Short mmCIF file of C-alpha atoms and ligand atoms in Angstrom, two decimals:
data_model
loop_
_atom_site.label_atom_id
_atom_site.label_comp_id
_atom_site.label_asym_id
_atom_site.label_seq_id
_atom_site.Cartn_x
_atom_site.Cartn_y
_atom_site.Cartn_z
CA MET M 1 -98.15 28.86 -2.35
CA SER M 2 -101.81 29.80 -1.81
CA ASP M 3 -104.72 27.41 -2.17
CA GLN M 4 -107.52 29.78 -3.21
CA TYR M 5 -110.14 27.02 -3.23
CA GLN M 6 -109.43 26.27 0.45
CA THR M 7 -109.77 29.97 1.31
CA PHE M 8 -113.04 30.12 -0.64
CA ALA M 9 -114.29 26.92 1.05
CA LYS M 10 -113.96 28.57 4.46
CA SER M 11 -116.12 31.60 3.51
CA PRO M 12 -119.91 31.52 4.21
CA ILE M 13 -120.76 31.54 0.49
CA GLY M 14 -118.08 28.93 -0.19
CA LYS M 15 -119.53 26.62 2.47
CA PHE M 16 -122.97 26.97 0.90
CA VAL M 17 -121.77 26.28 -2.66
CA ILE M 18 -119.60 23.33 -1.62
CA LYS M 19 -122.34 21.68 0.41
CA ASN M 20 -124.89 21.99 -2.37
CA LEU M 21 -122.62 20.87 -5.19
CA GLY M 22 -121.05 18.03 -3.17
CA LEU M 23 -117.53 19.44 -3.73
CA PRO M 24 -114.57 18.49 -1.52
CA SER M 25 -114.44 20.48 1.70
CA PRO M 26 -110.87 20.68 3.01
CA THR M 27 -110.41 20.93 6.77
CA ALA M 28 -107.68 23.26 8.04
CA LEU M 29 -105.25 20.70 9.46
CA ASP M 30 -103.73 21.05 12.93
CA ARG M 31 -99.98 21.57 12.78
CA PHE M 32 -97.20 21.51 15.36
CA GLU M 33 -96.88 24.53 17.62
CA ALA M 34 -93.89 25.03 19.89
CA GLY M 35 -94.63 24.22 23.52
CA ALA M 36 -97.93 22.43 22.81
CA PRO M 37 -98.47 18.95 24.28
CA VAL M 38 -98.01 15.97 21.94
CA ILE M 39 -101.78 15.59 21.65
CA GLN M 40 -104.51 18.02 22.60
CA GLY M 41 -107.71 16.09 23.36
CA ALA M 42 -108.68 12.72 24.76
CA VAL M 43 -107.37 9.35 23.58
CA LEU M 44 -109.58 6.25 23.55
CA LEU M 45 -107.49 3.10 23.95
CA GLY M 46 -108.64 -0.41 23.11
CA ALA M 47 -107.10 -3.83 22.69
CA ALA M 48 -107.99 -7.20 21.23
CA VAL M 49 -107.94 -10.14 23.66
CA ASN M 50 -104.43 -11.38 24.53
CA SER M 51 -102.69 -8.43 22.87
CA THR M 52 -99.05 -8.00 23.78
CA LEU M 53 -98.35 -4.34 23.03
CA SER M 54 -100.74 -2.63 25.44
CA GLY M 55 -98.00 -2.13 28.05
CA ALA M 56 -95.68 -0.41 25.58
CA ILE M 57 -98.51 1.72 24.19
CA SER M 58 -99.67 2.68 27.70
CA GLN M 59 -96.10 3.62 28.62
CA VAL M 60 -95.96 6.13 25.77
CA LEU M 61 -99.40 7.53 26.61
CA SER M 62 -98.26 7.91 30.19
CA ASN M 63 -95.00 9.61 29.13
CA ILE M 64 -96.91 12.20 27.07
CA HIS M 65 -99.55 12.68 29.82
CA ALA M 66 -102.37 11.78 27.45
CA ASP M 67 -105.91 12.04 28.81
CA THR M 68 -106.70 8.38 28.16
CA TYR M 69 -109.99 6.49 28.32
CA ALA M 70 -110.83 2.81 27.90
CA GLY M 71 -113.88 0.56 28.02
CA ASN M 72 -114.27 -2.44 30.27
CA ASN M 73 -111.19 -4.53 29.38
CA ALA M 74 -109.43 -6.14 32.35
CA GLN M 75 -106.26 -7.10 30.44
CA LEU M 76 -105.85 -3.58 29.12
CA GLN M 77 -106.52 -2.06 32.53
CA GLN M 78 -103.86 -4.27 34.07
CA ALA M 79 -101.30 -3.40 31.35
CA ALA M 80 -101.97 0.31 31.88
CA ALA M 81 -101.80 0.03 35.68
CA ASP M 82 -98.45 -1.79 35.42
CA VAL M 83 -96.87 1.26 33.80
CA GLY M 84 -98.73 3.86 35.86
CA LEU M 85 -101.15 5.06 33.15
CA ASN M 86 -104.34 6.40 34.65
CA LEU M 87 -107.15 5.03 32.44
CA ARG M 88 -110.47 6.81 32.74
CA ALA M 89 -113.62 4.76 32.24
CA PHE M 90 -115.54 5.01 28.99
CA ASN M 91 -118.94 3.49 28.34
CA SER M 92 -119.55 2.83 24.64
CA GLY M 93 -123.16 3.99 25.09
CA ASP M 94 -121.77 7.49 25.74
CA LYS M 95 -122.32 9.36 22.49
CA GLU M 96 -121.27 12.77 23.80
CA SER M 97 -117.56 12.22 24.41
CA LYS M 98 -115.21 13.24 21.60
CA PHE M 99 -111.74 11.85 21.01
CA LYS M 100 -108.68 13.23 19.32
CA ALA M 101 -107.26 9.76 18.84
CA LEU M 102 -108.56 6.21 18.74
CA VAL M 103 -105.70 3.79 19.43
CA PHE M 104 -106.16 0.04 19.15
CA ASP M 105 -103.73 -2.73 20.07
CA ALA M 106 -104.53 -5.42 17.51
CA SER M 107 -101.54 -7.63 18.26
CA GLY M 108 -103.75 -10.30 19.86
CA ILE M 109 -105.78 -10.90 16.68
CA GLU M 110 -104.88 -14.39 15.51
CA ASN M 111 -107.50 -15.29 12.92
CA ALA M 112 -110.14 -13.88 10.62
CA ASP M 113 -112.96 -14.21 13.18
CA GLN M 114 -111.07 -12.09 15.69
CA LEU M 115 -110.84 -9.24 13.17
CA LYS M 116 -114.35 -8.47 14.46
CA ASP M 117 -112.60 -6.90 17.46
CA LEU M 118 -111.76 -3.99 15.15
CA TYR M 119 -115.41 -3.53 14.32
CA ASN M 120 -116.45 -3.83 17.96
CA PHE M 121 -114.01 -1.15 19.08
CA PHE M 122 -114.32 1.38 16.27
CA ASN M 123 -117.95 1.10 15.17
CA PRO M 124 -119.56 2.64 18.30
CA VAL M 125 -117.20 5.65 18.28
CA ALA M 126 -116.79 6.21 14.54
CA ARG M 127 -118.72 9.49 14.77
CA GLN M 128 -116.92 10.67 17.91
CA ILE M 129 -113.54 11.62 16.51
CA LEU M 130 -112.51 15.27 16.36
CA SER M 131 -111.14 17.01 13.27
CA SER M 132 -107.42 16.40 12.62
CA GLY M 133 -107.90 13.29 14.76
CA ARG M 134 -105.93 10.08 14.54
CA VAL M 135 -106.82 6.42 14.15
CA ILE M 136 -103.84 4.25 15.01
CA VAL M 137 -103.90 0.47 14.83
CA ILE M 138 -100.87 -1.36 16.18
CA GLY M 139 -100.21 -4.94 15.19
CA THR M 140 -97.55 -7.61 14.99
CA THR M 141 -95.38 -7.71 11.87
CA PRO M 142 -97.17 -10.42 9.84
CA GLU M 143 -93.88 -12.11 8.90
CA THR M 144 -93.16 -12.67 12.58
CA ALA M 145 -96.68 -13.76 13.62
CA GLY M 146 -97.00 -17.11 15.36
CA SER M 147 -99.07 -18.92 12.71
CA VAL M 148 -100.23 -18.54 9.13
CA SER M 149 -103.75 -17.57 10.22
CA ALA M 150 -102.31 -14.94 12.58
CA ALA M 151 -100.12 -13.57 9.77
CA ILE M 152 -103.15 -13.36 7.47
CA ALA M 153 -105.22 -11.57 10.12
CA GLN M 154 -102.40 -9.10 10.85
CA ARG M 155 -101.97 -8.41 7.14
CA ALA M 156 -105.71 -7.76 6.91
CA LEU M 157 -105.39 -4.77 9.26
CA GLU M 158 -104.02 -2.73 6.36
CA GLY M 159 -107.33 -2.74 4.50
CA PHE M 160 -109.17 -1.54 7.58
CA VAL M 161 -106.85 1.37 8.24
CA LYS M 162 -106.71 2.51 4.63
CA SER M 163 -110.51 2.47 4.37
CA VAL M 164 -110.97 4.39 7.61
CA GLY M 165 -108.51 7.00 6.29
CA LYS M 166 -110.76 7.49 3.29
CA GLU M 167 -114.02 7.49 5.29
CA PHE M 168 -113.52 9.67 8.31
CA LYS M 169 -112.81 13.00 6.52
CA LYS M 170 -112.30 16.15 8.69
CA GLY M 171 -108.53 15.83 8.33
CA VAL M 172 -108.48 12.56 10.29
CA ALA M 173 -105.43 10.41 9.52
CA ALA M 174 -105.36 6.62 9.94
CA GLU M 175 -102.18 4.57 10.29
CA LEU M 176 -101.04 1.02 10.88
CA VAL M 177 -97.91 0.28 12.88
CA TYR M 178 -96.37 -3.19 12.76
CA VAL M 179 -94.07 -4.01 15.65
CA ASP M 180 -91.50 -6.80 15.35
CA GLN M 181 -91.11 -9.29 18.20
CA GLY M 182 -89.01 -7.63 20.89
CA ALA M 183 -89.32 -4.11 19.40
CA GLU M 184 -91.92 -2.82 21.89
CA ALA M 185 -89.43 -0.40 23.43
CA ASN M 186 -88.76 1.12 20.00
CA LEU M 187 -92.36 2.22 19.54
CA GLU M 188 -92.19 5.59 21.28
CA SER M 189 -90.90 7.88 18.51
CA THR M 190 -93.50 6.47 16.11
CA LEU M 191 -96.46 6.83 18.47
CA ARG M 192 -95.43 10.35 19.45
CA PHE M 193 -95.14 11.33 15.78
CA LEU M 194 -98.44 9.80 14.72
CA LEU M 195 -100.41 11.19 17.67
CA SER M 196 -99.08 14.70 17.17
CA PRO M 197 -99.95 17.30 14.52
CA ARG M 198 -96.45 16.74 13.11
CA SER M 199 -98.00 13.93 11.04
CA ALA M 200 -100.78 16.19 9.69
CA TYR M 201 -100.49 15.12 6.04
CA VAL M 202 -99.44 11.49 6.60
CA SER M 203 -102.35 9.06 6.23
CA GLY M 204 -103.04 5.50 5.15
CA GLN M 205 -99.46 4.48 5.92
CA VAL M 206 -97.95 1.27 7.23
CA ILE M 207 -94.88 1.79 9.43
CA ARG M 208 -92.68 -1.07 10.55
CA VAL M 209 -90.84 -0.84 13.84
CA SER M 210 -87.93 -3.21 14.37
CA LYS M 211 -85.83 -4.14 17.37
CA ALA M 212 -82.87 -1.86 17.99
CA ASP M 213 -80.98 -0.16 20.78
CA VAL M 214 -83.17 2.28 22.69
CA ALA M 215 -81.63 5.70 23.19
CA LYS M 216 -81.52 6.78 26.81
CA GLU M 217 -82.66 10.14 28.17
CA ILE M 218 -84.04 11.81 25.10
CA ASP M 219 -84.98 15.45 25.32
CA TRP M 220 -88.17 15.17 23.25
CA SER M 221 -88.30 18.92 22.73
CA LYS M 222 -84.80 18.84 21.14
CA PRO M 223 -84.31 15.25 19.93
CA LEU M 224 -81.47 16.29 17.61
CA ALA M 225 -79.46 18.31 20.14
CA GLY M 226 -75.74 17.98 19.44
CA LYS M 227 -76.29 16.41 16.01
CA THR M 228 -74.90 17.63 12.70
CA ALA M 229 -77.04 17.31 9.59
CA VAL M 230 -76.56 17.97 5.90
CA VAL M 231 -79.67 18.85 3.89
CA THR M 232 -79.26 18.88 0.12
CA GLY M 233 -81.34 21.30 -1.95
CA ALA M 234 -81.78 23.44 1.18
CA SER M 235 -82.04 26.88 -0.43
CA ARG M 236 -85.81 26.76 -1.01
CA GLY M 237 -89.00 24.68 -1.04
CA ILE M 238 -89.08 21.45 0.90
CA GLY M 239 -85.32 21.55 1.61
CA GLU M 240 -85.63 24.94 3.29
CA ALA M 241 -88.43 23.58 5.51
CA ILE M 242 -86.33 20.51 6.38
CA ALA M 243 -83.40 22.72 7.40
CA HIS M 244 -85.70 24.78 9.64
CA VAL M 245 -87.32 21.78 11.34
CA LEU M 246 -84.03 19.93 11.97
CA ALA M 247 -82.55 23.13 13.44
CA ARG M 248 -85.67 23.61 15.58
CA ASP M 249 -85.12 20.08 16.90
CA GLY M 250 -81.57 21.00 17.92
CA ALA M 251 -79.32 20.01 14.99
CA HIS M 252 -76.57 22.08 13.45
CA VAL M 253 -77.63 22.10 9.79
CA ILE M 254 -75.19 22.36 6.88
CA CYS M 255 -77.30 23.73 4.05
CA LEU M 256 -76.19 22.39 0.67
CA ASP M 257 -77.28 23.57 -2.77
CA ILE M 258 -75.75 24.39 -6.16
CA PRO M 259 -73.43 27.46 -6.29
CA PRO M 260 -75.98 29.66 -8.19
CA GLN M 261 -78.24 29.31 -5.12
CA GLN M 262 -75.56 30.70 -2.77
CA ALA M 263 -77.52 33.83 -1.77
CA ASP M 264 -80.63 31.87 -0.79
CA LEU M 265 -78.50 29.26 0.94
CA GLU M 266 -76.89 31.97 3.06
CA ARG M 267 -80.31 33.40 3.92
CA VAL M 268 -81.62 30.00 5.08
CA ALA M 269 -78.44 29.14 7.00
CA GLY M 270 -78.50 32.61 8.61
CA GLU M 271 -82.09 32.11 9.80
CA ILE M 272 -81.26 28.87 11.60
CA GLY M 273 -77.67 29.38 12.76
CA GLY M 274 -76.48 26.78 10.27
CA SER M 275 -73.65 26.74 7.75
CA VAL M 276 -73.41 26.75 3.97
CA LEU M 277 -71.99 24.22 1.51
CA ALA M 278 -72.35 25.41 -2.09
CA LEU M 279 -71.87 22.21 -4.05
CA ASP M 280 -73.36 20.36 -6.98
CA ILE M 281 -74.39 17.03 -5.47
CA THR M 282 -73.47 15.23 -8.70
CA ALA M 283 -69.78 16.20 -8.36
CA ALA M 284 -67.55 13.12 -8.15
CA ASP M 285 -66.10 14.30 -4.84
CA ALA M 286 -69.43 15.35 -3.25
CA GLY M 287 -69.20 12.67 -0.52
CA GLU M 288 -65.70 13.78 0.41
CA LYS M 289 -66.73 17.45 0.58
CA ILE M 290 -69.75 16.62 2.76
CA LYS M 291 -67.60 14.63 5.16
CA ALA M 292 -65.07 17.48 5.30
CA ALA M 293 -67.80 20.09 5.96
CA ALA M 294 -68.98 18.15 9.03
CA ALA M 295 -65.49 17.29 10.32
CA ASN M 296 -65.14 20.25 12.68
CA LYS M 297 -68.73 19.80 13.93
CA GLY M 298 -68.22 16.38 15.49
CA GLY M 299 -68.73 14.53 12.21
CA LEU M 300 -71.93 13.87 10.31
CA ASP M 301 -74.99 12.37 12.02
CA ILE M 302 -77.76 12.97 9.47
CA ILE M 303 -77.86 13.30 5.71
CA VAL M 304 -81.10 14.24 3.98
CA HIS M 305 -81.04 13.63 0.23
CA ASN M 306 -83.66 16.19 -0.73
CA ALA M 307 -82.16 17.83 -3.86
CA GLY M 308 -84.18 16.81 -6.87
CA VAL M 309 -85.33 18.00 -10.27
CA THR M 310 -88.08 17.23 -12.76
CA ARG M 311 -87.61 17.48 -16.53
CA ASP M 312 -90.96 16.20 -17.77
CA LYS M 313 -91.40 14.97 -21.35
CA THR M 314 -93.21 11.97 -22.76
CA LEU M 315 -90.74 9.21 -23.50
CA ALA M 316 -91.03 9.71 -27.26
CA ASN M 317 -90.07 13.39 -26.89
CA MET M 318 -87.42 13.03 -24.20
CA LYS M 319 -83.85 13.99 -25.07
CA PRO M 320 -81.21 11.65 -23.59
CA GLU M 321 -79.64 14.48 -21.58
CA LEU M 322 -82.93 15.03 -19.71
CA TRP M 323 -83.00 11.37 -18.74
CA ASP M 324 -79.36 11.45 -17.63
CA MET M 325 -79.70 14.65 -15.62
CA VAL M 326 -82.76 13.56 -13.63
CA VAL M 327 -81.45 10.06 -12.85
CA ASN M 328 -78.04 11.43 -11.91
CA ILE M 329 -79.29 14.13 -9.50
CA ASN M 330 -82.23 12.25 -7.99
CA LEU M 331 -80.78 8.76 -7.65
CA ALA M 332 -77.17 8.11 -8.67
CA SER M 333 -75.81 11.00 -6.56
CA ASN M 334 -77.58 9.58 -3.48
CA GLU M 335 -75.92 6.22 -4.05
CA ARG M 336 -72.47 7.73 -4.64
CA VAL M 337 -72.62 9.95 -1.56
CA ASN M 338 -73.93 7.14 0.67
CA ASP M 339 -71.24 4.76 -0.59
CA TYR M 340 -68.52 7.29 0.13
CA LEU M 341 -69.81 8.14 3.61
CA LEU M 342 -70.41 4.52 4.63
CA ASN M 343 -67.07 3.28 3.32
CA ASN M 344 -64.98 6.14 4.70
CA ASP M 345 -66.27 6.62 8.26
CA GLY M 346 -68.26 9.58 7.03
CA LEU M 347 -71.33 8.90 9.14
CA ASN M 348 -71.29 8.64 12.93
CA ALA M 349 -72.72 5.65 14.82
CA ASN M 350 -76.53 5.96 15.03
CA GLY M 351 -76.34 8.02 11.86
CA ARG M 352 -79.43 8.68 9.77
CA ILE M 353 -79.86 8.66 6.01
CA VAL M 354 -83.20 10.03 4.88
CA CYS M 355 -84.11 10.06 1.20
CA VAL M 356 -86.88 11.85 -0.67
CA SER M 357 -88.82 9.72 -3.11
CA SER M 358 -92.20 10.67 -4.60
CA ILE M 359 -95.58 9.07 -5.21
CA SER M 360 -94.54 9.34 -8.85
CA GLY M 361 -91.97 6.65 -8.03
CA ILE M 362 -94.77 4.46 -6.65
CA ALA M 363 -97.55 5.09 -9.17
CA GLY M 364 -95.67 6.32 -12.25
CA ASN M 365 -96.82 9.44 -14.04
CA LEU M 366 -97.41 10.57 -17.58
CA GLY M 367 -94.38 12.51 -18.86
CA GLN M 368 -92.21 11.39 -15.94
CA THR M 369 -90.44 8.19 -16.99
CA ASN M 370 -87.10 9.74 -16.03
CA TYR M 371 -88.36 11.16 -12.72
CA ALA M 372 -90.38 8.04 -11.76
CA VAL M 373 -87.43 5.77 -12.50
CA SER M 374 -85.23 7.91 -10.26
CA LYS M 375 -87.77 8.02 -7.43
CA ALA M 376 -88.62 4.30 -7.63
CA GLY M 377 -84.86 3.76 -7.54
CA VAL M 378 -84.74 5.74 -4.28
CA ILE M 379 -87.21 3.24 -2.80
CA GLY M 380 -84.91 0.44 -3.95
CA LEU M 381 -81.96 2.26 -2.45
CA VAL M 382 -83.69 2.34 0.94
CA LYS M 383 -84.92 -1.24 0.77
CA PHE M 384 -81.64 -2.82 -0.25
CA THR M 385 -79.31 -0.61 1.80
CA ALA M 386 -81.25 -0.99 5.08
CA PRO M 387 -80.20 -4.58 5.87
CA THR M 388 -76.53 -3.81 5.19
CA LEU M 389 -76.22 -1.01 7.76
CA LYS M 390 -74.41 -1.36 11.10
CA ASN M 391 -73.72 0.71 14.25
CA GLY M 392 -77.33 1.87 14.62
CA ILE M 393 -77.24 3.67 11.25
CA THR M 394 -80.62 3.68 9.49
CA ILE M 395 -82.00 4.59 6.08
CA ASN M 396 -85.61 5.54 5.37
CA ALA M 397 -87.49 7.64 2.84
CA VAL M 398 -90.44 9.93 2.56
CA ALA M 399 -92.54 9.91 -0.59
CA PRO M 400 -94.32 13.26 -0.90
CA GLY M 401 -97.53 13.62 -2.85
CA PHE M 402 -98.81 17.05 -3.85
CA ILE M 403 -96.88 19.58 -1.78
CA GLU M 404 -97.47 23.34 -2.18
CA THR M 405 -94.13 24.57 -3.58
CA GLN M 406 -92.80 26.51 -6.58
CA MET M 407 -92.52 23.14 -8.34
CA THR M 408 -96.25 22.40 -8.04
CA ALA M 409 -97.29 26.04 -8.57
CA ALA M 410 -95.85 25.71 -12.08
CA ILE M 411 -98.24 22.84 -12.98
CA PRO M 412 -101.14 23.87 -15.30
CA PHE M 413 -104.32 24.81 -13.34
CA ALA M 414 -106.57 21.80 -14.09
CA ILE M 415 -103.87 19.20 -13.41
CA ARG M 416 -102.79 21.12 -10.30
CA GLU M 417 -106.35 21.16 -8.91
CA ALA M 418 -106.74 17.42 -9.56
CA GLY M 419 -103.44 16.66 -7.81
CA ARG M 420 -104.39 18.85 -4.88
CA ARG M 421 -107.85 17.37 -4.26
CA MET M 422 -107.42 13.67 -5.10
CA ASN M 423 -106.53 12.63 -1.57
CA SER M 424 -108.29 11.99 1.73
CA MET M 425 -107.46 15.50 2.99
CA SER M 426 -108.81 17.24 -0.18
CA GLN M 427 -105.81 19.59 -0.14
CA GLY M 428 -102.11 19.79 -0.86
CA GLY M 429 -99.56 19.30 1.89
CA LEU M 430 -97.07 21.91 3.08
CA PRO M 431 -93.28 21.62 2.93
CA VAL M 432 -93.28 21.45 6.73
CA ASP M 433 -95.30 18.21 6.60
CA VAL M 434 -92.49 16.52 4.66
CA ALA M 435 -89.92 18.09 6.97
CA GLU M 436 -91.63 16.82 10.13
CA THR M 437 -91.66 13.26 8.78
CA ILE M 438 -87.97 13.51 7.95
CA ALA M 439 -87.25 14.82 11.46
CA TYR M 440 -89.09 11.79 12.88
CA PHE M 441 -86.83 9.43 10.92
CA ALA M 442 -83.78 11.52 11.88
CA SER M 443 -84.59 11.40 15.59
CA THR M 444 -82.17 9.79 18.00
CA ALA M 445 -85.16 7.76 19.21
CA SER M 446 -85.84 6.22 15.77
CA THR M 447 -83.13 3.55 15.56
CA GLY M 448 -85.97 1.00 15.28
CA LEU M 449 -87.01 2.47 11.93
CA ASN M 450 -84.96 1.12 9.06
CA GLY M 451 -86.08 0.51 5.49
CA ASN M 452 -89.42 2.36 5.75
CA VAL M 453 -90.94 4.46 2.98
CA VAL M 454 -93.65 6.73 4.35
CA ARG M 455 -95.81 8.70 1.99
CA VAL M 456 -96.58 12.29 2.90
CA CYS M 457 -99.51 12.59 0.53
CA GLY M 458 -102.74 12.95 2.53
CA GLN M 459 -103.52 9.40 1.30
CA SER M 460 -103.37 10.31 -2.37
CA LEU M 461 -105.38 8.10 -4.67
CA LEU M 462 -102.31 7.78 -6.91
CA GLY M 463 -100.52 4.51 -6.28
CA ALA M 464 -102.71 3.82 -3.26
N1 NAD K 1 -93.09 19.62 -4.44
C1 NAD K 1 -93.69 18.43 -4.49
O1 NAD K 1 -94.91 18.34 -4.55
C2 NAD K 1 -92.86 17.16 -4.44
C3 NAD K 1 -93.53 15.95 -4.54
C4 NAD K 1 -92.80 14.77 -4.49
C5 NAD K 1 -91.43 14.81 -4.31
N2 NAD K 1 -90.79 16.00 -4.25
C6 NAD K 1 -89.33 15.97 -4.07
O2 NAD K 1 -88.96 16.78 -2.98
C7 NAD K 1 -87.66 17.30 -3.18
C8 NAD K 1 -87.70 18.83 -3.04
O3 NAD K 1 -88.63 19.35 -3.98
P1 NAD K 1 -89.05 20.90 -4.05
O4 NAD K 1 -90.47 20.91 -4.46
O5 NAD K 1 -88.66 21.61 -2.81
O6 NAD K 1 -88.16 21.36 -5.31
P2 NAD K 1 -87.38 22.72 -5.57
O7 NAD K 1 -87.10 22.73 -7.04
O8 NAD K 1 -88.10 23.89 -5.00
O9 NAD K 1 -86.02 22.52 -4.75
C9 NAD K 1 -85.05 21.58 -5.13
C10 NAD K 1 -83.68 22.11 -4.71
O10 NAD K 1 -82.70 21.16 -5.12
C11 NAD K 1 -81.60 21.88 -5.62
N3 NAD K 1 -80.80 21.10 -6.54
C12 NAD K 1 -81.13 20.68 -7.78
N4 NAD K 1 -80.09 20.04 -8.36
C13 NAD K 1 -79.08 20.04 -7.46
C14 NAD K 1 -77.77 19.53 -7.46
N5 NAD K 1 -77.27 18.91 -8.56
N6 NAD K 1 -77.00 19.69 -6.39
C15 NAD K 1 -77.47 20.33 -5.30
N7 NAD K 1 -78.72 20.84 -5.22
C16 NAD K 1 -79.52 20.70 -6.30
C17 NAD K 1 -82.23 23.07 -6.34
O11 NAD K 1 -81.29 24.11 -6.58
C18 NAD K 1 -83.34 23.44 -5.39
O12 NAD K 1 -82.94 24.37 -4.44
C19 NAD K 1 -87.23 16.83 -4.57
O13 NAD K 1 -86.44 15.66 -4.44
C20 NAD K 1 -88.54 16.51 -5.25
O14 NAD K 1 -88.38 15.57 -6.28
C21 NAD K 1 -91.47 17.19 -4.31
#
C-alpha cells in the first residue's frame, strides 16, 4: 500500500513545506538485503563498571565482524580481548565519527547514582548516530538482580531507552534487552536481530532473554534450514510476508488459509516452494489436520498463528455473532490448535509457537472491544503457556501497530493518517517488518526467548 505523504516528503518541495510547517519527516528505513552484513557501519561499545555481559556482547560483535570502537575502559577492553574482538580506540572528544549502533552493557549498574553511566556514555555521542541506527542497552533482568537497589536501577533503564527512541528520530530504534543470570550464551539471536535492518520497525521494546540450551552450528544465513512451518492466513498481507521470510530462512512452509482463498494460497506456496493447506482454522479438527499436513515433512517445527479478522462496531451496536467470530478466529482457535499439538506430539522438540497480537490488545481501541479482547487474550496465551512448555519449545508474540496492508488501507483517511504518523518513525510499517520479527522468534537460535511480546509498531504512542 502506498504512503503518498512519505513520497511527497522526499521531494524538494515536500522537504521545504515539511520543514517550515514542522510536520513529521519520515526517514526511509533500512531493510534487510540478501548477502549484506548484519550491520553496515561502525558500532560504539560501552559498559558500566563491573558489568558482566561485555564478554557475551563482544563475542557476538566478533562473530558478525562488526567494526567496533570503545573509549578508555580497561574492563571492557579485557572482555573484548578475551573473545578476540578487535576494539578500535574512540575518543569522546571526536565529533566527526558516526556510528550505526551504540551498544551499552548496563549490567553493572547497581544503584540510582550509577545510572549516570548511561548519561556519560550516550550524551557525548547523541548527535553521532546515523539514520536507521540502533541504540541497544543490555541489562540484568531486574527480578534476578542481586539487591533491591540493583533491581530498581535495572528497571529504570526502560525509561531511558523509551525516551531515546522518541528523541533520536532519523529512523533510529532503541531497545532494552534483559538477560537472566546464566543466559549470556542465549543473547546472540537477539543482538543479531536488533543490530540488523530486520528490526527496522521495532523500537522502544524490552526483550527478555532466559537461560536455555544453545543450538550448535547455526547457519545464520538459513537459520530455519530443515524446519517445517505452518503459517495461518498466508494467502495475503502479513501472512504472505511471513511465508516468504520463513522460506527465505530455509523452512518448508505450509501455507494455510480458508478454502475461498485457495487460488492465492497456491500462488504464495508456488512462489516459495511451499505447500497448501486450505482449512478454516476454527474447525474442530484443525490441530489434527495441521499435524497430518506436516507428518511427511519430518513433523511440525513452527506454527505461526497469523490468521485474524476485525469486525469493528461500538459495543452498543455490536451483534453477538461479530463478537463470537472475532474471538473464535483470533484467540480460541489458537488455544485449541496449541492444545492439540502439545498434547498429541504435534510439535517437534525445540518447536516454536509464534502468535500475532496487536497494539489494540495493549491499548484498546474505539469500536474494537471484540478485537482487543481477542488480542489481549493472545498476550495472556503467551504469558501463561510459556512456563508450561518443555523440550525447548517456546511461545512468543508480535504485536503489530500500523502496518501497510489491505486491512489498514480500508481505514478512513484521517484516522489512517493519524495511525501512520503517531509513532517514533512517523510512518507505517511493512508486512516484512512483522515477518522478520516472527522469523527471529522462530529461529533455532532463539530457545532463550519464551513468553516475550514484542511490538512491531515504530514505538507507537498507543499503549506506550
Ligand atoms: N495490518 C495491520 O496493521 C495489523 C495490525 C495489528 C495486527 N494485525 C494482525 O496481523 C494478522 C494479519 O493481518 P493482515 O493485515 O495481513 O490481515 P488480512 O485480512 O490481509 O489477512 C488475514 C488472513 O487471515 C485469513 N483468515 C481469516 N479467517 C481465517 C480462518 N478462520 N481460518 C484461516 N484463515 C483465516 C484471511 O483469509 C486472510 O488471508 C491478523 O492477526 C491481524 O489481526 C494486523
